[in-house]
XYZ file of C-alpha atoms in Angstrom:
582
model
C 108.532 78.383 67.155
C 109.367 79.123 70.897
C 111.376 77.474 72.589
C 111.191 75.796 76.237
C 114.141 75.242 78.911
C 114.630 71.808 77.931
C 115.052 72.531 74.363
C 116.978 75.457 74.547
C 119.431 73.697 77.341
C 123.086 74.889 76.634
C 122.596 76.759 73.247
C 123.151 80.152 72.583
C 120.171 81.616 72.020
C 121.322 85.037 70.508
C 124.832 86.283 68.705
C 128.090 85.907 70.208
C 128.594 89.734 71.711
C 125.764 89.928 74.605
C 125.931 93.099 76.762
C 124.541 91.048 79.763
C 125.177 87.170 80.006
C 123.511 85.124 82.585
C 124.829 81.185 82.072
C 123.383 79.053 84.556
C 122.534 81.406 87.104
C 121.526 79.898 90.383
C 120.769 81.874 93.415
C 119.090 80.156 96.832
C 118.559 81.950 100.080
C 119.260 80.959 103.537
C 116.519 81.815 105.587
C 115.189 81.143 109.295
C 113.016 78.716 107.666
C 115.255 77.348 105.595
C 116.673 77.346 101.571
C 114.469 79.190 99.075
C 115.455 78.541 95.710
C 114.926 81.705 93.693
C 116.468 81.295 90.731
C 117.069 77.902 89.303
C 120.386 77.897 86.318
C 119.189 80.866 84.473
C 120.983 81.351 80.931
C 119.836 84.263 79.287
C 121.672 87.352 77.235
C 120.952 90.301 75.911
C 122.074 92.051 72.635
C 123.002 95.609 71.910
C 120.201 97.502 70.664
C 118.011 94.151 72.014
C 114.554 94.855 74.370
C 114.805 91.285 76.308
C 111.820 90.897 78.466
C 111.726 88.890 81.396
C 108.272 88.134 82.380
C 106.438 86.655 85.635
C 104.789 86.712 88.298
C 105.723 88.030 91.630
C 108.202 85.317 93.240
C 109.134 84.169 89.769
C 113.024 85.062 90.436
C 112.717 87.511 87.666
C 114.188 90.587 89.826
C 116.719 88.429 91.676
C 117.971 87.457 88.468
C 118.606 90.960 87.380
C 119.519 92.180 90.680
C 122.524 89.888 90.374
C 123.824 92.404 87.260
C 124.278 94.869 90.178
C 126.061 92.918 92.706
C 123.263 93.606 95.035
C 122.134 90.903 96.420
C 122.226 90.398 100.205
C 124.990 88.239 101.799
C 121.975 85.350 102.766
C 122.470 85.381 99.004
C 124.312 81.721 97.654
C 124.953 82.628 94.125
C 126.245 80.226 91.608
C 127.033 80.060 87.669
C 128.139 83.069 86.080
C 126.881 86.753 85.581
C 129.329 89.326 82.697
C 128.245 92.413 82.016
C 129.730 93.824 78.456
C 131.547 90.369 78.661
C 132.903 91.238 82.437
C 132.333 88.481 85.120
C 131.628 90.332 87.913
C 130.257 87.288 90.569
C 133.783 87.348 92.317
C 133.970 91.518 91.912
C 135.487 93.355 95.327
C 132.877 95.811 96.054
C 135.242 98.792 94.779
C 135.199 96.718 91.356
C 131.419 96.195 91.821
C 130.855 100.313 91.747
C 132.770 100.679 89.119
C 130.590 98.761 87.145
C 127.290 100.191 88.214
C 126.466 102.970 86.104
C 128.763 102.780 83.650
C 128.435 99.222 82.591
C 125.090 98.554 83.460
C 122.527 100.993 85.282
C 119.237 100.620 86.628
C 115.930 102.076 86.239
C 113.625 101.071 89.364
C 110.252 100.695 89.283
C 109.467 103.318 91.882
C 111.310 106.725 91.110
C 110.844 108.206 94.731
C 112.492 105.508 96.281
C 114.652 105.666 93.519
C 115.560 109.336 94.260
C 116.943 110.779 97.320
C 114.024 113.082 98.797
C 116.679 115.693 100.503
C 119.123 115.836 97.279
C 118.597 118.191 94.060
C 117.973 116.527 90.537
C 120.900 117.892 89.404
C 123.336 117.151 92.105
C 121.635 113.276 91.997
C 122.047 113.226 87.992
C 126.444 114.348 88.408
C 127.065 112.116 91.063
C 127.452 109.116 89.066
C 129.422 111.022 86.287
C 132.019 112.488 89.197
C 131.959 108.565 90.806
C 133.304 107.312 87.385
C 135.238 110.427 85.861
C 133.160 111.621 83.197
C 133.172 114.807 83.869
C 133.116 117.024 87.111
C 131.879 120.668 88.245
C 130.167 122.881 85.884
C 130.569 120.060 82.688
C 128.915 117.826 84.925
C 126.270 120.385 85.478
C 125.735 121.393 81.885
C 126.043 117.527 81.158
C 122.710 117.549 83.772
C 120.865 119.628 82.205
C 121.704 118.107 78.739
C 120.755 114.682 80.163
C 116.894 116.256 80.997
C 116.094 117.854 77.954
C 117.347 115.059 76.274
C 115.000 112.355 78.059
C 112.305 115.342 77.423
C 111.706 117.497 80.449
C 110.778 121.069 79.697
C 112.864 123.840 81.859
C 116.083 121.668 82.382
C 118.029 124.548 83.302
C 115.141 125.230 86.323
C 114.616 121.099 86.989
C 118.296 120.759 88.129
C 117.802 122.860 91.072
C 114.110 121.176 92.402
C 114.049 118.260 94.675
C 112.100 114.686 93.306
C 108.744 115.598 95.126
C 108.618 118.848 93.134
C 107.978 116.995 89.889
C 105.235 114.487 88.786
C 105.554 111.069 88.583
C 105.937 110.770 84.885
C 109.137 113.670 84.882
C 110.639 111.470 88.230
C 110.947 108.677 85.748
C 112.309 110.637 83.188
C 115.430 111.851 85.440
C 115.855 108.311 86.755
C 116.164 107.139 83.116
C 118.492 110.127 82.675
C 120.620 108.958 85.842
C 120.827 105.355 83.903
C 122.142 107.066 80.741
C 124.120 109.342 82.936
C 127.580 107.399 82.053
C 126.512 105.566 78.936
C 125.795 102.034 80.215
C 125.918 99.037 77.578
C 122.916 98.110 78.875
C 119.789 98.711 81.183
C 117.940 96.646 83.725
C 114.511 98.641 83.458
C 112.287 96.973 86.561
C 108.567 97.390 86.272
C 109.133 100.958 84.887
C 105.721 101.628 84.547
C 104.257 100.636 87.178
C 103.657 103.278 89.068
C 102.476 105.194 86.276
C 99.031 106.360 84.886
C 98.697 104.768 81.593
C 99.028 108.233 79.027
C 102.689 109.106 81.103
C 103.331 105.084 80.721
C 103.202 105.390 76.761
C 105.700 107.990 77.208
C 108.200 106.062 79.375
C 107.695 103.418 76.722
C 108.191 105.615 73.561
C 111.099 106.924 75.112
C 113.125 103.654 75.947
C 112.856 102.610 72.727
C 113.741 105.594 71.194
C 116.877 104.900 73.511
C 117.422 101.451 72.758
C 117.088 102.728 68.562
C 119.673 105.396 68.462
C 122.216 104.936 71.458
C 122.264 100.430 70.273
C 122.040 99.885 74.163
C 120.708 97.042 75.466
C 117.813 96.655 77.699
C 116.666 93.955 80.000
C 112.757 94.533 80.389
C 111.141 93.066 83.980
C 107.559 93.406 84.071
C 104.585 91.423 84.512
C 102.677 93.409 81.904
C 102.014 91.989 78.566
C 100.553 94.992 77.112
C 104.185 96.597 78.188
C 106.126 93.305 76.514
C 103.942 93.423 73.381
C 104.498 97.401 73.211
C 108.431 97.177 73.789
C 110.110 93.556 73.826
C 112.351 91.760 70.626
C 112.283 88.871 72.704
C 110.487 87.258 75.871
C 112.019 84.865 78.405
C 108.743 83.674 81.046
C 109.619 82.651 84.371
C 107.590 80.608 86.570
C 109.064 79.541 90.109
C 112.828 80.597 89.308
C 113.033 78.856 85.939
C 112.071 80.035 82.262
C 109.621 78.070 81.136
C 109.210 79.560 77.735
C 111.083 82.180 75.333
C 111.412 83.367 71.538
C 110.419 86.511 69.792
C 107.499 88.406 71.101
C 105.220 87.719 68.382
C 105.483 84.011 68.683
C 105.348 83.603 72.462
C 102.368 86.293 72.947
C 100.709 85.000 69.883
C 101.184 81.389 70.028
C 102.256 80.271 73.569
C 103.835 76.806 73.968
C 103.764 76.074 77.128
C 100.837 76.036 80.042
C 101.536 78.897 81.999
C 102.359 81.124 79.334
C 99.274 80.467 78.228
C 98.006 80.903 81.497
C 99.433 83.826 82.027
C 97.888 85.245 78.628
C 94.472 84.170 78.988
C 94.545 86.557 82.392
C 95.043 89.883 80.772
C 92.101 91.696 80.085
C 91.979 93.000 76.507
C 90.445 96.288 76.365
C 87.425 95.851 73.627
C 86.812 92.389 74.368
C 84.004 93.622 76.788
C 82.621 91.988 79.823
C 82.851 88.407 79.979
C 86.661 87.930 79.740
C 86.881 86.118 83.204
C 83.764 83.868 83.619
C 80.251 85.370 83.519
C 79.416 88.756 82.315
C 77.002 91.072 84.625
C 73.291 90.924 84.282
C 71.989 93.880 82.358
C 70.732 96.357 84.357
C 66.830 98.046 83.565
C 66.884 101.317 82.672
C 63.700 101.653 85.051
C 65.884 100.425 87.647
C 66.230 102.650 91.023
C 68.550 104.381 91.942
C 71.185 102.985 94.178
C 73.314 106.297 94.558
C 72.921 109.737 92.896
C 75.554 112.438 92.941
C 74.378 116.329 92.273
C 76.930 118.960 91.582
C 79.199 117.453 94.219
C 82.192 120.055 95.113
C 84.976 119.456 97.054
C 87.979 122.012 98.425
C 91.187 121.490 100.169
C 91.953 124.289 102.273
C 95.589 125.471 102.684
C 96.989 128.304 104.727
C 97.551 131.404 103.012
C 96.306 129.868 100.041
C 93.169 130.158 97.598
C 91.035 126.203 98.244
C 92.241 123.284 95.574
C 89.014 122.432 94.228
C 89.790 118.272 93.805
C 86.174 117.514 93.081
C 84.084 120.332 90.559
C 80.911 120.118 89.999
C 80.388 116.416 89.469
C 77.270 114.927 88.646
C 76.538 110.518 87.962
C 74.470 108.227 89.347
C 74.544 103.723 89.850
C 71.497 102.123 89.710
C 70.392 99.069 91.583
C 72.509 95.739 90.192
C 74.713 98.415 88.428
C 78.406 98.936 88.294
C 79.766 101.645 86.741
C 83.398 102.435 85.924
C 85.215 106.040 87.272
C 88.388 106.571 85.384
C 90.800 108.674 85.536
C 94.594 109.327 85.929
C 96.082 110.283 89.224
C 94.960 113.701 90.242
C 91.772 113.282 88.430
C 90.052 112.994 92.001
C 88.381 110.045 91.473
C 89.653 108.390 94.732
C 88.272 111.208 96.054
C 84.677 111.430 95.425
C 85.104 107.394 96.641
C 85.785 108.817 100.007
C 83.679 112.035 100.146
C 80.986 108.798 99.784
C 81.771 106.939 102.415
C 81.600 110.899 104.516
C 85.684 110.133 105.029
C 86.238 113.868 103.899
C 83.812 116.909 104.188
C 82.219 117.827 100.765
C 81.746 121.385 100.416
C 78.855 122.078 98.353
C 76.177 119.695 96.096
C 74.171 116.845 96.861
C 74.724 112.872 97.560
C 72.080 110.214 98.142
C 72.465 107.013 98.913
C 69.618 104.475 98.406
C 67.066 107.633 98.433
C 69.049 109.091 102.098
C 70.949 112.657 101.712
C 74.160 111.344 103.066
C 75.663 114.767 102.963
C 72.830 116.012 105.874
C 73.364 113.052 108.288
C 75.250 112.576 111.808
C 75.927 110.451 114.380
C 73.505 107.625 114.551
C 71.586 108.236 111.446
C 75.167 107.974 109.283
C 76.139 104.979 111.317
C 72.865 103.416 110.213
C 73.341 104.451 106.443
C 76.832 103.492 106.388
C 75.347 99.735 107.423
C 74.341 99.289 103.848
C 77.695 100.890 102.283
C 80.304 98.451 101.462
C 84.446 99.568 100.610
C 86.752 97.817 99.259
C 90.593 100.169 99.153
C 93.799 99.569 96.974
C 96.081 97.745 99.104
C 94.849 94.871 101.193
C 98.332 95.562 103.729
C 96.916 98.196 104.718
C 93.362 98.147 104.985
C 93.480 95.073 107.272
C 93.926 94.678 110.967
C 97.355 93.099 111.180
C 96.463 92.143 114.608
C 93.037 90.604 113.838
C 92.593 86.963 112.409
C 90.622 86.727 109.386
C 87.647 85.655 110.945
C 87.818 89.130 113.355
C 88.665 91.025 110.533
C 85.689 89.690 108.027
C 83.400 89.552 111.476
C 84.381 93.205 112.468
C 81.659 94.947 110.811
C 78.644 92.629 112.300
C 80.325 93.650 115.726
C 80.067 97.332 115.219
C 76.738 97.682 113.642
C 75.997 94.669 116.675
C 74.197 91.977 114.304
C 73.338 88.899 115.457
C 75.372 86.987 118.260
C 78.912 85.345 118.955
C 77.704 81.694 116.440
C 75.223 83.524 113.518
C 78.432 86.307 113.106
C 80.957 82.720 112.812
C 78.320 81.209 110.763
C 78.191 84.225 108.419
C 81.801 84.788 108.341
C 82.393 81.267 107.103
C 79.461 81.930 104.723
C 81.739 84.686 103.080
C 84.832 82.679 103.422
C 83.204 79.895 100.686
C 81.710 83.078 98.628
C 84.867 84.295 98.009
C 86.304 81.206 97.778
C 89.024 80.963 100.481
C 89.324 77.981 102.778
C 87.497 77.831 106.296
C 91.239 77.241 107.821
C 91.766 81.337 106.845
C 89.584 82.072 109.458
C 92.159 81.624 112.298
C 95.015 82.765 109.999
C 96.598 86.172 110.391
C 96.523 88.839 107.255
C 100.297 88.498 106.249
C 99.778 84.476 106.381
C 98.130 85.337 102.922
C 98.297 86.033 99.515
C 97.997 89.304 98.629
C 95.028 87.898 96.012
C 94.053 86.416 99.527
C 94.132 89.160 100.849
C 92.302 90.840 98.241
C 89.759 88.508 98.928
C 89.344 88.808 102.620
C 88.809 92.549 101.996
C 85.624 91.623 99.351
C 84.200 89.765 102.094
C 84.602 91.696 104.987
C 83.062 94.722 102.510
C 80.005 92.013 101.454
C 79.401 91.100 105.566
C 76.757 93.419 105.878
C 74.909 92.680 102.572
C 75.821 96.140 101.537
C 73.208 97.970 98.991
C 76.314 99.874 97.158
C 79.843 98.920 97.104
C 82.264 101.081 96.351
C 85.859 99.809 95.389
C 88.644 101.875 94.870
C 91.330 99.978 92.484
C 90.678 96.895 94.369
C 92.799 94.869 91.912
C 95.980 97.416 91.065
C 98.325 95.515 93.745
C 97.633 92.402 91.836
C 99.359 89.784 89.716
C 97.516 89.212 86.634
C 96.187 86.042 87.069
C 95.139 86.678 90.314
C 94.005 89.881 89.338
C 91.653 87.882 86.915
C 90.478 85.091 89.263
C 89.631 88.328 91.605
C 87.330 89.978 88.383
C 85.749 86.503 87.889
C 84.511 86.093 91.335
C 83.651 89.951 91.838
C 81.437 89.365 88.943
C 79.754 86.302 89.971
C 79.253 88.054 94.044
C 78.074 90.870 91.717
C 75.550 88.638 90.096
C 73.883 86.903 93.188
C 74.439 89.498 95.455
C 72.945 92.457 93.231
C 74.818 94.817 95.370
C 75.199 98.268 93.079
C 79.016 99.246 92.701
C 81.328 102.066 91.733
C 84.469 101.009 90.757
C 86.928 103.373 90.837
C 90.345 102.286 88.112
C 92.827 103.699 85.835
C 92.913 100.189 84.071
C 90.711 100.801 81.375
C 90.714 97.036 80.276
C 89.395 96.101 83.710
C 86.883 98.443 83.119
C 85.759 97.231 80.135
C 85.832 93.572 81.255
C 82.529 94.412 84.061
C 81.409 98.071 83.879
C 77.523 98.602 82.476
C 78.497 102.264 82.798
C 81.922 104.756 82.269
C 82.817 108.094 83.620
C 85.780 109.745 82.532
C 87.201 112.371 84.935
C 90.425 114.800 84.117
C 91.028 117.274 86.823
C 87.880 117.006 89.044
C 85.902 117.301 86.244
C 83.689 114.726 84.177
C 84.559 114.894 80.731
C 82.867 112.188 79.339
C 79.749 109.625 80.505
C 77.646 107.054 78.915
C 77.594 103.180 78.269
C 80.824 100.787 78.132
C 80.535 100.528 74.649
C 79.772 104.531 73.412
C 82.945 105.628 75.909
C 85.205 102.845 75.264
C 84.567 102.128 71.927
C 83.061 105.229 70.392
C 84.968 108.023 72.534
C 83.678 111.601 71.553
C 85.986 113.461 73.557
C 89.951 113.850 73.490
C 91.123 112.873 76.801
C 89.455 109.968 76.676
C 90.849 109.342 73.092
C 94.013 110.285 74.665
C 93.364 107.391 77.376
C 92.385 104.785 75.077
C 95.108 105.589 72.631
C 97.821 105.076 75.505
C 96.289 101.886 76.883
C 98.786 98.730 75.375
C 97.295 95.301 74.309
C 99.094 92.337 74.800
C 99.168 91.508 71.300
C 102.521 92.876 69.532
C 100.724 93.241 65.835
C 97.868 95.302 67.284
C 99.699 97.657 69.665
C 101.921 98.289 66.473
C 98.686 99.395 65.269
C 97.627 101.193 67.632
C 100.842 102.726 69.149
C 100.968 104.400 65.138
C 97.085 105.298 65.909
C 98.529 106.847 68.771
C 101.264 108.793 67.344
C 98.814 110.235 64.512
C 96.317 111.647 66.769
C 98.869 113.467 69.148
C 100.076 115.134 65.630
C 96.595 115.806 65.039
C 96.274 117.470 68.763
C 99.695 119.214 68.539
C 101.177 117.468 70.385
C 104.973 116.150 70.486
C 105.926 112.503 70.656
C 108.552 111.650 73.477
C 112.008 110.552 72.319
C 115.559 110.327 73.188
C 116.965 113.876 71.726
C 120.467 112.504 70.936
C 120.977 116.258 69.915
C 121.232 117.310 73.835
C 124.152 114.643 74.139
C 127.494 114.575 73.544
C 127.798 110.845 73.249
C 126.793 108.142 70.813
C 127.091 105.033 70.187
């Protein structure tokens, strides 16, 4: 049974040799505005060879917590109880001390590798730094002990990779070489935050296979922050849950996924989409959609080039052919280059579309200009990825949501207020947000200012570009629930552009699969999700975690099979390449 913080109060919850120890960790901030209490007496430890996942949402206290293993916490810091690393205290550590530690006790894997990486430096002088800090080898061992490090952590051409700089290599391979900076001077254990992230969800399997492969045959232990329960099911021995700086709930993964104790957890679990639960997971499901029904937008052979000097055009979009009907949303997926976000904005006429055809409620949008787009693009609504920047930071909410009327000059001064606070109760924020300022909100706030502001028009298509991938998961599912029910009584048609296939399934009528500007496979939710004939989008669905430990066991040995069956390798730790073990 899993255990909450009262029970567990004082006992040690795992053996008696932890590789990181926090025992009553308390950490509060002094701010202009006063004491924020982050973290509230924290014990936790983790085991050699031990995945320990610490899971919440964002202001939980779950990266202050682990930030504290570094030292790196900022002097507003007040930090009480104590923090050892391979049974070290290292609270009271002079910062010479403190960088001795880093890296070779305990290293770090962020969950952005280009911030992670310094843009200016070479992967290979990045990767011997840390062994030169802490005398584990220098010069041309170092170097050799580079390239080593990358082929074992799987990146093909080590001997080339060490001489390119981060932005030379994908996102998926940046990760890779900031895991093999963390195993760089064989750590006792690693603080992996939100490794994933960032990722598309086949190069996220990857990461995953590969930290456990790490955690199996080098015994080091890892402390897991993420608020993804597909990634905790997929990974974690054991789950501590944070809510508001304390944990609330922890035990072995099976038993707190599987059969939550306390309210949040469950909470927190009820949020996740599953992917083959369908639509309906959050609230109502959409109305079915005629097959009669007109069309609300209709794409033709759509093409479209990037030209670069002295170089042949990068065809993003190829010959790409769908179509939404009226009261219709249908689901573009795709990994990141697949150019999905960009056929959203060769819609809205953002970027110049070189060749094919695009109507829009009957209109060829691809013909129009000036005052005739103007007047189509009245009856287009957007909704983009990140809130922060879509919104006027200088703009209350009410100028923001109102904005649109003004351009398109509908109605006067008291029918745009009255329709603005109209929108404000549709999406369900108070009518106090209209004088508030953007970063006075939420980001699910946020979120939701953007859905109205995109609805203020009574748009006849909407299209919204991962309009819930910034998102905690329980907001992200209170955002799906009311996007379904505006859906429903608005009966605007939408494309919804996502890499979450889950989300997907939870409201699409319609999928389209895309893999390099092309569309590799279309049809119904249930004959692309469930009855994929194609193998990139078995590939897809194969990668995508549940957040249900027995079934992505399942699945992640589904997974392995079929990239046998393609020819393809599985990623792991190739101890071979290193000349240390544990």
């Amino acid at each position: 049974m899993t255990t909450t913080d009262n029970q567990y109060s004082g006992q040690r919850f795992h053996g008696e040799n932890p590789v990181l120890k926090f025992d009553d960790l308390d950490v509060r901030f002094r701010t202009e505005f006063g004491t924020v209490h982050a973290v509230k007496g924290l014990t936790l430890s983790v085991e050699p060879g031990e995945v320990m996942a610490l899971v919440g949402e964002s202001g939980s206290g779950k990266s202050v917590s682990a930030t504290t293993a570094l030292g790196l916490l900022p002097k507003t810091a007040r930090i009480q109880g104590e923090t050892r690393v391979a049974d070290r205290p290292i609270n009271n550590l002079s910062a010479r001390d403190l960088r001795k530690v880093r890296g070779k006790s305990v290293a770090m894997v962020f969950q952005e590798p280009m911030t992670a990486l310094n843009p200016v430096i070479k992967i290979g002088d990045q990767l011997i730094e840390s062994m030169e800090v802490h005398g584990v080898a220098y010069g041309r061992q170092a170097w050799n002990r580079a390239i080593e490090l990358l082929k074992a952590v799987g990146i093909p051409g080590a001997e080339r990779r060490v001489n390119q700089f981060p932005h030379e290599l994908s996102g998926g391979m940046r990760q890779r070489v900031v895991i093999a900076m963390a195993l760089a001077c064989d750590p006792e254990v690693i603080i992996a935050d939100e490794p994933t992230t960032a990722l598309d969800v086949t190069v996220q399997a990857e990461i995953l296979d590969l930290l456990r492969s790490l955690k199996d045959k080098l015994n080091t232990g890892i402390l897991l922050i993420t608020h993804n329960m597909g990634v905790v099911a997929d990974m974690a021995d054991n789950v501590a849950v944070m809510f508001k700086g304390n944990i609330v709930e922890r035990g072995p993964v099976e038993q707190v996924l599987l059969h939550p104790q306390h309210p949040y957890t469950k909470k927190l679990l009820a949020a996740v989409p599953h992917l083959g639960d369908g639509p309906g997971q959050f609230g109502e499901a959409p109305n079915p959609v005629a097959e009669t029904a007109e069309a609300a937008l209709e794409v033709s052979n759509l093409v479209v080039e990037y030209h670069r000097t002295g170089k042949k055009p990068f065809r993003a979009v190829d010959d790409v052919s769908f179509d939404v009907r009226r009261g219709e949303i249908v689901g573009l997926v795709g990994e990141s280059g697949s150019g999905k976000s960009t056929i959203g904005r060769a819609l809205l006429g953002l970027i110049p579309s070189h060749s094919g055809q695009v109507k829009v409620l009957g209109e060829d949008l691809l013909s129009m200009k000036g005052s005739e787009m103007r007047q189509l693009r009245k009856r287009i609504g957007v909704i983009f990825q990140d809130p922060a920047a879509s919104l006027n930071p200088r703009f209350p909410v009410g100028g923001v949501i109102s904005e649109p009327l003004e351009v398109h000059k509908v109605g006067d001064r008291k029918s745009r207020e009255a329709r603005v606070h109209e929108l404000l109760e549709a999406v369900q924020l108070p009518r106090s947000a209209f004088n508030r300022y953007p970063h006075e909100l939420s980001g699910g706030q946020r979120q939701r200012v953007s859905i109205a502001r995109a609805l203020a028009l009574n748009p006849d298509l909407l299209i919204a570009d991962e309009p819930t991938s910034a998102l905690d998961v329980s907001v992200q599912a209170s955002v799906l629930a009311m996007f379904t029910t505006l859906q429903k009584e608005f009966g605007f048609a939408c494309l919804f552009i996502s890499h979450d296939l889950a989300v997907i399934d939870s409201l699409a009528h319609r999928v389209v699969v895309m893999q390099y500007g092309k569309i590799v496979e279309a049809g119904t939710r249930e004959q692309v999700l469930l009855n994929p004939q194609q193998e990139y989008t078995k590939r897809l669905l194969a990668a995508a975690p549940v957040p249900d430990p027995i079934e992505q066991r399942e699945r992640r040995a589904a997974r392995h099979a079929l990239l046998k069956e393609l020819g393809d390798e599985i990623v792991e730790l190739d101890t071979r390449e290193l000349d240390f073990e544990k």
